[in-house]
Coordinates of C-alpha atoms and ligand atoms in Angstrom, one line a residue:
X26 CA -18.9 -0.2 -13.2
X27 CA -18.5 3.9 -13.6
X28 CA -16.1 4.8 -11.0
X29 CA -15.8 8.7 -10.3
X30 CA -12.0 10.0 -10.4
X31 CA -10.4 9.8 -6.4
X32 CA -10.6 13.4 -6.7
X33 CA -14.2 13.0 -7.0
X34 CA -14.5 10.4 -4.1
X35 CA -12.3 12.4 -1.7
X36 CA -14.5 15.8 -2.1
X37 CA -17.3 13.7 -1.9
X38 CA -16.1 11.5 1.5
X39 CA -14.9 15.2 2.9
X40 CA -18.1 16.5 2.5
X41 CA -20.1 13.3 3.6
X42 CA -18.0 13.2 6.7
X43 CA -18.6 16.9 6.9
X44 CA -22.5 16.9 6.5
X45 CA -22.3 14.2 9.2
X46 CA -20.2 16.0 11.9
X47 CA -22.2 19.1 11.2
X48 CA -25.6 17.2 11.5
X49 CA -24.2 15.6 14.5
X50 CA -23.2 18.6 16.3
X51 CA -26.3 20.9 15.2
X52 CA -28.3 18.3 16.6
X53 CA -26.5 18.3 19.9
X54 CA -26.1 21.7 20.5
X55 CA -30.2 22.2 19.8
X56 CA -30.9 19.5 22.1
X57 CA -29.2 20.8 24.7
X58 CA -30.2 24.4 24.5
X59 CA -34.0 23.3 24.2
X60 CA -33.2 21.4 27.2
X61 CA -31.3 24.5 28.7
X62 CA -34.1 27.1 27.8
X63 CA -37.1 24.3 29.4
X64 CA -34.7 23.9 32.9
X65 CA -34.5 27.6 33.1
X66 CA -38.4 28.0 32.5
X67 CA -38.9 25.3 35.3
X68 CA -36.7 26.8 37.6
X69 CA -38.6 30.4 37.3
X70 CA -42.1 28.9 37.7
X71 CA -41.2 27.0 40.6
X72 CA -39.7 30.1 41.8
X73 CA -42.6 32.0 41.5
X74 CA -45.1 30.0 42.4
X75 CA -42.9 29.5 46.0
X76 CA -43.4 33.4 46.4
X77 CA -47.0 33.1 45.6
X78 CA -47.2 29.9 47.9
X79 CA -45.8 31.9 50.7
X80 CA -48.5 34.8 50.3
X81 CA -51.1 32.3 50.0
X82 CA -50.2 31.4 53.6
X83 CA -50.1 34.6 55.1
X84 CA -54.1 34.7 53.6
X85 CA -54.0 38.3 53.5
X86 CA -56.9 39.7 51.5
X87 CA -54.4 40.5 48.1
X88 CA -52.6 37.2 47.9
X89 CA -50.7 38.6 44.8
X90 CA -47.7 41.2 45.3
X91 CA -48.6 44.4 43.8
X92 CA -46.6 44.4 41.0
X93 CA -46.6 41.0 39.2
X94 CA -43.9 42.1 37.0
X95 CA -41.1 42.5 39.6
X96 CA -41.5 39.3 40.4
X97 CA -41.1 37.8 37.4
X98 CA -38.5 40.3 36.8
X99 CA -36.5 38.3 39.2
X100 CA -36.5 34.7 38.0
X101 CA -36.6 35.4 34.7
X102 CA -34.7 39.0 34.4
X103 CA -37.3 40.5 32.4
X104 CA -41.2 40.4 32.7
X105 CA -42.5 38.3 30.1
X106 CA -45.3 39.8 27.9
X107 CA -47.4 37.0 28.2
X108 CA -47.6 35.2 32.0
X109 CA -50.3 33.7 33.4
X110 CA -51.1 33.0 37.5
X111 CA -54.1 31.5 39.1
X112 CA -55.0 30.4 42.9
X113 CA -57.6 27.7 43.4
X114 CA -59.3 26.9 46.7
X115 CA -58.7 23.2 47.5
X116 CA -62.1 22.3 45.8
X117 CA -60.3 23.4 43.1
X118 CA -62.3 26.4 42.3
X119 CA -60.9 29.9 41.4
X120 CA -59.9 31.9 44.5
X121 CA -61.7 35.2 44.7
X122 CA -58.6 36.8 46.3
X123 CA -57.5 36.7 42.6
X124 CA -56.7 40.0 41.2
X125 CA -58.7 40.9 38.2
X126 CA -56.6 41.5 35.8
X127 CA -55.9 37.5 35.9
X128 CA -58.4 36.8 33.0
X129 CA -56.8 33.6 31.4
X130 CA -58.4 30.4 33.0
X131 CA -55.9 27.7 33.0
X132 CA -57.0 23.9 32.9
X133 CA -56.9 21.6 35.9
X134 CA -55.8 18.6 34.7
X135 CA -56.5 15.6 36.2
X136 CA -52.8 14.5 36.3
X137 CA -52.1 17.6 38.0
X138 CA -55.3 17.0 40.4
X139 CA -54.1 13.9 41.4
X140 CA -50.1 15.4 41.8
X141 CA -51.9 18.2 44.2
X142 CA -53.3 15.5 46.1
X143 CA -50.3 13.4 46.9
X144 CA -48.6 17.0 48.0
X145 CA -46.5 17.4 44.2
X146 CA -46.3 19.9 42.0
X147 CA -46.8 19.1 38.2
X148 CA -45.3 20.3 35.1
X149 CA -47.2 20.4 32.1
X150 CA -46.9 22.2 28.8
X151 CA -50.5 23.1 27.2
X152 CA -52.2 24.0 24.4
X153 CA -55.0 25.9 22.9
X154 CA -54.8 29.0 25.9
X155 CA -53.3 31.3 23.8
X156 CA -51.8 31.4 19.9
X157 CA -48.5 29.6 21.3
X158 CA -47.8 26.7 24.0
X159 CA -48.3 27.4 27.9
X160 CA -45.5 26.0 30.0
X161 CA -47.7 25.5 33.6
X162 CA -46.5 24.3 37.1
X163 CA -49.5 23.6 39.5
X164 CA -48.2 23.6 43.0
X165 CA -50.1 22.7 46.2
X166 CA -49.8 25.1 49.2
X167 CA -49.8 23.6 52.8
X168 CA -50.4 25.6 55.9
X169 CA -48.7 24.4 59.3
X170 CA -50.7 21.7 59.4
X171 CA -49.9 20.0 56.6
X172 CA -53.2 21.1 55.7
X173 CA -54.1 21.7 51.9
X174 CA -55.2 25.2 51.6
X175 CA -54.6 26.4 47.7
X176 CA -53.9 25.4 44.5
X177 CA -51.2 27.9 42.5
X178 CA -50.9 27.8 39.3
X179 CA -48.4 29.6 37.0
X180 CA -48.1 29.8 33.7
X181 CA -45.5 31.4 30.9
X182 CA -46.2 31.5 27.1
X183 CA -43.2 29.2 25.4
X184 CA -43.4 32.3 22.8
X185 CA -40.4 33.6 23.4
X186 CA -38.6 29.9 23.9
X187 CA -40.3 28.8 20.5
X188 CA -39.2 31.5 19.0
X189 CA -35.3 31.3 19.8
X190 CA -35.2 27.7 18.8
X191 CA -36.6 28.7 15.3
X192 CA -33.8 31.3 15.5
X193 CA -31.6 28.9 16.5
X194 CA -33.0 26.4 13.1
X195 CA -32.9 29.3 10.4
X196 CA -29.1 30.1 11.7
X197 CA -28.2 26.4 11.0
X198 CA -30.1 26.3 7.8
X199 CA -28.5 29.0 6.4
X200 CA -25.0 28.3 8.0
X201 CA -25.2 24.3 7.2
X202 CA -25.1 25.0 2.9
X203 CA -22.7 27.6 3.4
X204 CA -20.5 25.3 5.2
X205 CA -20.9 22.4 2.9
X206 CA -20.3 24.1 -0.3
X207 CA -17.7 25.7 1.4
X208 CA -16.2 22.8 2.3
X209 CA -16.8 20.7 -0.9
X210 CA -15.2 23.6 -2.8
X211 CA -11.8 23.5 -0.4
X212 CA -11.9 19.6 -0.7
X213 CA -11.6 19.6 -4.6
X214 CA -8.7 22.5 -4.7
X215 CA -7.1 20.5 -2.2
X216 CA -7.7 17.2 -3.4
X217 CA -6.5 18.5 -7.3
X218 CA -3.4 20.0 -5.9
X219 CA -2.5 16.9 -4.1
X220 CA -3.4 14.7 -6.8
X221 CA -1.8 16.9 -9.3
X222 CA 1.4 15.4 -9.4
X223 CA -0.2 12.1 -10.0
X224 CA -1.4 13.3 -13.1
X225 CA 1.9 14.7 -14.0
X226 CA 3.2 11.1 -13.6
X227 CA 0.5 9.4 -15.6
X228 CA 1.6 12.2 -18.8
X229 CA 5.1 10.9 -18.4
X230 CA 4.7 7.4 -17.6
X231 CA 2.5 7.6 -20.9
X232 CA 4.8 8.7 -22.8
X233 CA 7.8 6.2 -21.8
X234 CA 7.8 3.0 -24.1
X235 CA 10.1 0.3 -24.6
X236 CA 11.8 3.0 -26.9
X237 CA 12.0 5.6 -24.5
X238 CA 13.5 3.6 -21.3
X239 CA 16.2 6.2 -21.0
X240 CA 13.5 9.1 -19.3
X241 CA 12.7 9.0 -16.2
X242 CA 10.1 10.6 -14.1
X243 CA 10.6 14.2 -12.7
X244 CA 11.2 13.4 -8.5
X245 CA 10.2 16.4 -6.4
X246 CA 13.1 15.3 -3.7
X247 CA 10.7 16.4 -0.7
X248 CA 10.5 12.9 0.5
X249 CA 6.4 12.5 0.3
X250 CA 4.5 9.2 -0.9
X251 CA 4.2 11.1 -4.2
X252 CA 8.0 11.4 -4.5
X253 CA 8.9 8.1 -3.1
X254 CA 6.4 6.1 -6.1
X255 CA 8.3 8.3 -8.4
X256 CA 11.5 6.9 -7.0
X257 CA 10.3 3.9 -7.1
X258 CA 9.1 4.0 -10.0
X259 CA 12.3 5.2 -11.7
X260 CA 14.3 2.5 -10.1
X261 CA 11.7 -0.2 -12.2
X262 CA 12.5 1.6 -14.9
X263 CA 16.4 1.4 -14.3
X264 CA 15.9 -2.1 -14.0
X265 CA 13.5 -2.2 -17.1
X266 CA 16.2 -0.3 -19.3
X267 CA 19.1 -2.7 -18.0
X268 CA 16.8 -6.0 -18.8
X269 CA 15.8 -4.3 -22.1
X270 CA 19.3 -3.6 -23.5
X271 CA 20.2 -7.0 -22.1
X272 CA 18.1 -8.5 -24.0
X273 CA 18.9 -6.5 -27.2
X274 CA 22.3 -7.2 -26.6
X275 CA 21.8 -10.9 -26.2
X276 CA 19.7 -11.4 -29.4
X277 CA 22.0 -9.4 -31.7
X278 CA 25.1 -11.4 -30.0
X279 CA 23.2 -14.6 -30.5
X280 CA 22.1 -14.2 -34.2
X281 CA 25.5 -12.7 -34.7
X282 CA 27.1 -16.4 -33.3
X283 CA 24.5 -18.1 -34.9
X284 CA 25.3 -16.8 -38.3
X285 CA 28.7 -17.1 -38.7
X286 CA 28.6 -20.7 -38.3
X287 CA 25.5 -20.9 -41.0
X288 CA 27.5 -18.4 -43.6
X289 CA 30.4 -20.9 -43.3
X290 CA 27.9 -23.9 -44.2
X291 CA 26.3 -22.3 -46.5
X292 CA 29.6 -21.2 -48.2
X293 CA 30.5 -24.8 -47.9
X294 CA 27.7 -26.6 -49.5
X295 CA 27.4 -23.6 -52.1
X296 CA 31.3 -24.9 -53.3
X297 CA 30.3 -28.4 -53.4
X298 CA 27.6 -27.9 -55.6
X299 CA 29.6 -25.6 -58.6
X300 CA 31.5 -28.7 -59.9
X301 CA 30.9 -32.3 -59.5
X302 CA 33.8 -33.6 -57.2
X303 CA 34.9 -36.9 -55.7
X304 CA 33.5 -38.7 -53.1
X305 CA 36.1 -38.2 -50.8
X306 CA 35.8 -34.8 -51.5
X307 CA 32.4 -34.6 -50.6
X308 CA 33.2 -36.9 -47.4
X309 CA 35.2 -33.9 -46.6
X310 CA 32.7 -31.1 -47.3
X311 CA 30.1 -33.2 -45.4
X312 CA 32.1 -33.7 -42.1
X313 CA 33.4 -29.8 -42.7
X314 CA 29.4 -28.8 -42.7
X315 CA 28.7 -31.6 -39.6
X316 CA 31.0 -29.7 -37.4
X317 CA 29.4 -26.0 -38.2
X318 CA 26.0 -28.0 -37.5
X319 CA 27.5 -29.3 -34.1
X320 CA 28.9 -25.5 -33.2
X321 CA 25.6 -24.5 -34.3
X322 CA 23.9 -27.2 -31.8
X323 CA 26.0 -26.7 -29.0
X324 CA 25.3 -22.8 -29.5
X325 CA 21.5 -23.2 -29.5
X326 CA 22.0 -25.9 -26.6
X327 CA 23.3 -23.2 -24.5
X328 CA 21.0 -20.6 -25.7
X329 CA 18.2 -22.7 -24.4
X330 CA 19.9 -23.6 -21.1
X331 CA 20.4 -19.9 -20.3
X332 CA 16.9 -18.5 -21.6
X333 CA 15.4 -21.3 -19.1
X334 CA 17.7 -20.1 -16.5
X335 CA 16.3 -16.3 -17.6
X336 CA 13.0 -17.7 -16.8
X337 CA 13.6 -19.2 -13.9
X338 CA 12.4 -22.9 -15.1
X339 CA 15.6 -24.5 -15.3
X340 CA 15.4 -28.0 -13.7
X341 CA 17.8 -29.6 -12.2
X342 CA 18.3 -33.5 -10.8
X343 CA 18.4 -33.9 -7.2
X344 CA 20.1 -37.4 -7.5
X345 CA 23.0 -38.8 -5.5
X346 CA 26.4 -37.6 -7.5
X347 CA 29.8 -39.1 -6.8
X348 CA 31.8 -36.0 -7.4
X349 CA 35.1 -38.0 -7.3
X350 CA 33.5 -40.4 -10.1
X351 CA 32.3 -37.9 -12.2
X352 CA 36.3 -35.9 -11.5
X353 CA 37.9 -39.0 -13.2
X354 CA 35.5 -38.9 -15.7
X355 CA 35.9 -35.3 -17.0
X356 CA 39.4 -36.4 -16.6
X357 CA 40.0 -38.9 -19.5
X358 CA 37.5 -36.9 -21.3
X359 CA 39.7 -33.5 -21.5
X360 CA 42.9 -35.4 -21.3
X361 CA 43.1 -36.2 -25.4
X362 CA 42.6 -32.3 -25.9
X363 CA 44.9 -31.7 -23.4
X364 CA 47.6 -33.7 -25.0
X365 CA 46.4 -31.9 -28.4
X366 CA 47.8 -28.9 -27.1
X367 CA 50.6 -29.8 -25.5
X368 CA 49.1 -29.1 -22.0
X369 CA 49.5 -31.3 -18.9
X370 CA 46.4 -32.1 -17.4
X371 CA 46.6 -33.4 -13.3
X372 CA 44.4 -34.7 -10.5
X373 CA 45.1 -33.0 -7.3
X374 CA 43.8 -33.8 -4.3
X375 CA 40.5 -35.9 -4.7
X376 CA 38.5 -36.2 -1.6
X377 CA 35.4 -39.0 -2.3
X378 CA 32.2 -36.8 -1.9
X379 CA 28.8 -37.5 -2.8
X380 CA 26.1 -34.4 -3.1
X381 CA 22.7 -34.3 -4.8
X382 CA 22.9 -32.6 -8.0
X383 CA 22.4 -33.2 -12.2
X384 CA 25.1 -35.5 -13.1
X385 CA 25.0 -34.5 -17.1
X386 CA 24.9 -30.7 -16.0
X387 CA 27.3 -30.7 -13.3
X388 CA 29.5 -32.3 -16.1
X389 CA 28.8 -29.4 -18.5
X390 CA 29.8 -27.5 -15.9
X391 CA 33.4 -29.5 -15.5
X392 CA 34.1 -29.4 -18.8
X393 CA 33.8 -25.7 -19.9
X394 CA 36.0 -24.7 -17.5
X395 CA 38.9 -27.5 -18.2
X396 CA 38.1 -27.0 -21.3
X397 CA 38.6 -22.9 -20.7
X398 CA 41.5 -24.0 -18.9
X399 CA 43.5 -26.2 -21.7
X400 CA 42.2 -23.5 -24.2
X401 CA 43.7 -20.5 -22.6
X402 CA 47.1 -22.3 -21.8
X403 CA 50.3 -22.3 -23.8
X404 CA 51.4 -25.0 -24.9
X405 CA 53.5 -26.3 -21.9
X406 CA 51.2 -25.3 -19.2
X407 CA 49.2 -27.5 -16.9
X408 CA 45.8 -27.6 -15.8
X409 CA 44.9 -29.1 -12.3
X410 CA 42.0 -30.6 -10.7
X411 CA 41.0 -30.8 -7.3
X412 CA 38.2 -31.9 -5.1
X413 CA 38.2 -31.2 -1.4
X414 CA 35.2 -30.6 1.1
X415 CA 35.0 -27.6 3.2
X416 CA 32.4 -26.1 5.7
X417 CA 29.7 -24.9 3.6
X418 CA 29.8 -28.2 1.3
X419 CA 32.1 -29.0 -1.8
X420 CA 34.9 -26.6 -3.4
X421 CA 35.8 -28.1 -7.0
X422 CA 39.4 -26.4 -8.2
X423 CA 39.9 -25.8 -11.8
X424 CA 43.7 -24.5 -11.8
X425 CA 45.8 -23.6 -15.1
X426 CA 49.0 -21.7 -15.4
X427 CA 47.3 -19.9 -18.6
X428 CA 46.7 -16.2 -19.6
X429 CA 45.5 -14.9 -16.4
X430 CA 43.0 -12.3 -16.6
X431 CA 42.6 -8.3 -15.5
X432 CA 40.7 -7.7 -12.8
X433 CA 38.3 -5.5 -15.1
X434 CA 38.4 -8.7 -17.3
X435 CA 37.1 -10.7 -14.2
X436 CA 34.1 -8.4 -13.2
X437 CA 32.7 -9.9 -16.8
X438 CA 34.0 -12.7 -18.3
X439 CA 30.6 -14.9 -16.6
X440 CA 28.5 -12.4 -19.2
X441 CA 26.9 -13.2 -22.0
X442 CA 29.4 -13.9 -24.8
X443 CA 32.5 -11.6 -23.4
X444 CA 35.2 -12.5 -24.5
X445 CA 39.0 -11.1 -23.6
X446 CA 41.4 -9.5 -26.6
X447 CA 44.0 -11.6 -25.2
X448 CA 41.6 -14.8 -26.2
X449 CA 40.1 -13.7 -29.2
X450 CA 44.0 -12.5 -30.4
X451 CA 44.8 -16.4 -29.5
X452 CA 42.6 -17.2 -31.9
X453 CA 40.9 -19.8 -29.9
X454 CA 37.4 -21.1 -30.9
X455 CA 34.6 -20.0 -28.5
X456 CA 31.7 -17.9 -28.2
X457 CA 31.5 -16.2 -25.0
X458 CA 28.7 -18.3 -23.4
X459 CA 30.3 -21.7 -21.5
X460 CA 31.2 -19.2 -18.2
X461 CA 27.8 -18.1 -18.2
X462 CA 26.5 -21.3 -18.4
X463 CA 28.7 -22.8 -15.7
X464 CA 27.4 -20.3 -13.3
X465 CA 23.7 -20.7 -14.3
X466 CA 24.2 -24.5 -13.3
X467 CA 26.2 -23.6 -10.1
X468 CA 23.4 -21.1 -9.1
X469 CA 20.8 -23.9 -10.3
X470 CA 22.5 -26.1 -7.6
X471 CA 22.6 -23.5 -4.8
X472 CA 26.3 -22.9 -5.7
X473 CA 28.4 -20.3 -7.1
X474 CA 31.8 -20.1 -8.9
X475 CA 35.4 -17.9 -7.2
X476 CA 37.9 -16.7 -9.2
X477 CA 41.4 -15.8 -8.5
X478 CA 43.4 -14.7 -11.5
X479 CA 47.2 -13.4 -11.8
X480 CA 47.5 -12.0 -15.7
X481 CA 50.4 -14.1 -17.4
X482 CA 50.4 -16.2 -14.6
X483 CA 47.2 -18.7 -14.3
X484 CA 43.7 -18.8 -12.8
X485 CA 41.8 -21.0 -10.5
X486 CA 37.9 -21.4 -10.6
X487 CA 36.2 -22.6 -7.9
X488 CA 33.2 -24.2 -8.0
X489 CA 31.2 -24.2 -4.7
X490 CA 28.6 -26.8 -4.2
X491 CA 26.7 -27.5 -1.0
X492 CA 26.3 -30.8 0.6
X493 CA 22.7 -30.4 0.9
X494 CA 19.6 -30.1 -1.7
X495 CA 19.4 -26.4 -2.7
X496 CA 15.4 -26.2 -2.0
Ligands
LIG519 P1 34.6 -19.0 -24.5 O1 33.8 -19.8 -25.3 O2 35.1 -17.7 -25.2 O3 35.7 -19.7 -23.8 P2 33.6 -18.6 -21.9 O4 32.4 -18.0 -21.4 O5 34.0 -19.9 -21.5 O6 33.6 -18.4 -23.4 O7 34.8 -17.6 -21.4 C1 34.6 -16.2 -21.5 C2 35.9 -15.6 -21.6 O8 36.6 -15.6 -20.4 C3 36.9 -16.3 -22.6 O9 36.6 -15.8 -23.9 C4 38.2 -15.8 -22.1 O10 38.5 -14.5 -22.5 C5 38.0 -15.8 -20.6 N1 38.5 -17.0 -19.9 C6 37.7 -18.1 -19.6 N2 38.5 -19.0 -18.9 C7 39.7 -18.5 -18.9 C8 40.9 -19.0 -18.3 N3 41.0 -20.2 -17.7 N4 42.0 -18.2 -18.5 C9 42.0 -17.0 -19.0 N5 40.8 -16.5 -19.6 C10 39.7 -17.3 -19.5

């Protein structure tokens, strides 16, 4: 469906509106000076035909004042060109006391018969006496004796009435358009200057791609709608950008761990296949390959794990976990490593606790940071684990006299594939992702994972985990 541009709709809905107050209010103000002009009609006649009742009684020969004009001079503050009087008898015929330049007959109506004859006066506006309408009052005149003795009747042309409320028509007519297009025209200027930022922002946001994340759009810092969407707008943008080269930085760090693994395969199998070799040989070449295939498993394993975590679809078991069970068990699992490299590995404290969680993750989760712990320990050193409840739920400690990390090293080491100097000098195998990984399944559970670290001197991770279901 064609829609017109809001500039378009707002001129138009101004001057609707417009058209509607100024129809309302013309109306209105006609209405009530018709009304106005009729009262003040009214009020003259009855005026008039009071003085004329009150010669009627005197029944002097010349009922009429002498000069017709001065009275109607008074009520109506000038003597109208066309004005019209006539005195019946109570037979209702013409009066001879009437003077003669009272030509005009005026009609009798039978409405105003009957009025005369209950003692009211009638007001009637008539046609076909002269060019224009007659506004007539028929009064009845009393003597003393409450005895009917006349009719009057008195009668102004509406010429003059009619007249100003054409007036008053061709003013609004002419006024009304001027008005409108007046108004329409002020409507669009102002609706295009207050829309014209908007189209300033459309230009720009066109021109920003996932190329061009860096620009921003140009805030006017005066605090309006306009400039708070362009704040807002920038900010999605910030956060845009940062997801962007997140994700840039995660799929060339990925292929980049994926491949070295596959070089040294290929490299591998490549070798095997110059020369014809013994079987042990090839025994060895196989398991050689079998553990690149494994990095590369493990590697794509965690990939996946995080990229579901990314998308928020990572499921997680909400099943009954003996912590303490699954403590020991991690235990003897990371105890032959630890013995590989000469590192002692203890159980602290371990306080029986059961909370409802993914047994097989929160065992990843176990094992990549004893595993951190052994790996980034001298020989010599000792790791240390510890389970113990507190108020919020569970606190799992992971302590080694190892390395130590700088606090700048802290702030990242749970990001995607960081890695310290000091570890990647040790030459310890890794590639950047089991922190990461640890925390996605901590944050899966409703936890999260502390860390206090002394360079040189040790670390301790702690794993929080709350009693309850994370919903
Ligand atoms: P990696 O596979 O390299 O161990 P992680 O994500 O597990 O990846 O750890 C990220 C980095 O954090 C490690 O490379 C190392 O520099 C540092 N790190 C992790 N655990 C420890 C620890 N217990 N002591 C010192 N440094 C650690």
């Amino acid at each position: 469906m064609w829609m017109p541009s809001i500039r378009a709709r707002l001129t138009l809905w101004y001057t609707g509106l417009l058209t509607v107050t100024l129809l309302l209010l013309g109306g209105v103000t006609y209405g009530l000076m018709v009304n106005s002009l009729d009262r003040d009609v009214d009020n003259a006649l009855r005026k008039i035909a009071q003085v004329l009742s009150m010669q009627a009684r005197k029944e002097a020969a010349a009922i009429f004042p002498t000069n017709m004009d001065d009275v109607f001079r008074r009520f109506f503050g000038f003597p109208p060109p066309d004005r019209y009087v006539q005195m019946l008898d109570p037979r209702g015929q013409r009066d001879p006391r009437l003077p003669p330049r009272s030509t005009k007959t005026l009609p009798f109506s039978p409405q105003a018969q009957a009025n005369v004859r209950r003692g009211l006066p009638t007001f009637e506006t008539i046609n076909g006496v002269v060019d224009d309408p007659v506004r007539l009052l028929t009064m009845p005149v009393r003597d003393n004796a409450n005895r009917l003795i006349n009719v009057v009747q008195v009668g102004l042309s509406l010429k003059n009435s009619y007249e100003t409320r054409r007036h008053f028509v061709r003013i609004l007519a002419l006024v009304f358009p001027i008005a409108l297009l007046l108004a329409a025209g002020g409507g669009w200027l102002l609706a295009h200057r207050a829309l014209a930022p908007v189209d300033q922002m459309t230009t720009a946001a066109q021109r920003i791609g996932a190329e061009r994340l860096a620009e921003r759009l140009e805030e006017t810092g005066t605090g309006d709608e306009l400039d708070r969407l362009a704040t807002t707008l920038n900010a999605m943008l910030s956060r845009l950008d940062d997801a962007f080269r997140q994700i840039r930085q995660f799929s060339a760090d990925a292929s980049h761990e994926l491949q070295t693994p596959l070089t040294i395969l290929k490299g591998e199998l490549e070798v095997a296949l110059r020369s014809s070799r013994s079987p042990e040989a090839y025994q060895h070449i196989l398991e050689s390959a079998l553990e690149e295939i494994d990095r590369i498993a493990v590697l794509v394993d965690g990939l996946m794990l995080l990229a579901r975590a990314d998308a928020g679809v990572l499921r997680m078991d909400q099943q009954p976990v003996e912590l303490h069970q699954l403590i020991h068990e991690v235990y003897g699992q990371a105890k032959v490593l630890a013995t590989t490299k000469s590192v002692r590995l203890s159980l602290g404290t371990i306080e029986p606790v059961v909370i409802p969680g993914d047994y097989e993750r929160l065992r990843r989760l176990l094992l990549n940071l004893i595993d951190n712990g052994i790996k980034y320990t001298p020989a010599g050193g000792q790791v240390t684990l510890a389970l113990r409840r507190c108020d919020e739920g569970v606190l799992v400690d992971v302590t080694d006299t190892g390395i130590g990390l700088f606090p700048t090293e802290q702030d990242r080491i749970f990001q995607r594939f960081y890695r310290t100097d000091s570890a990647r000098n040790q030459g310890a195998s890794g590639s950047g992702l089991g922190l990461c990984i640890a925390h996605s399944i901590a944050h899966a559970h409703g936890g999260a994972i502390d860390l206090e670290s002394t360079p040189g001197q040790g670390s301790t991770f702690t794993v929080r985990l709350p009693l309850t279901a994370s919903s």
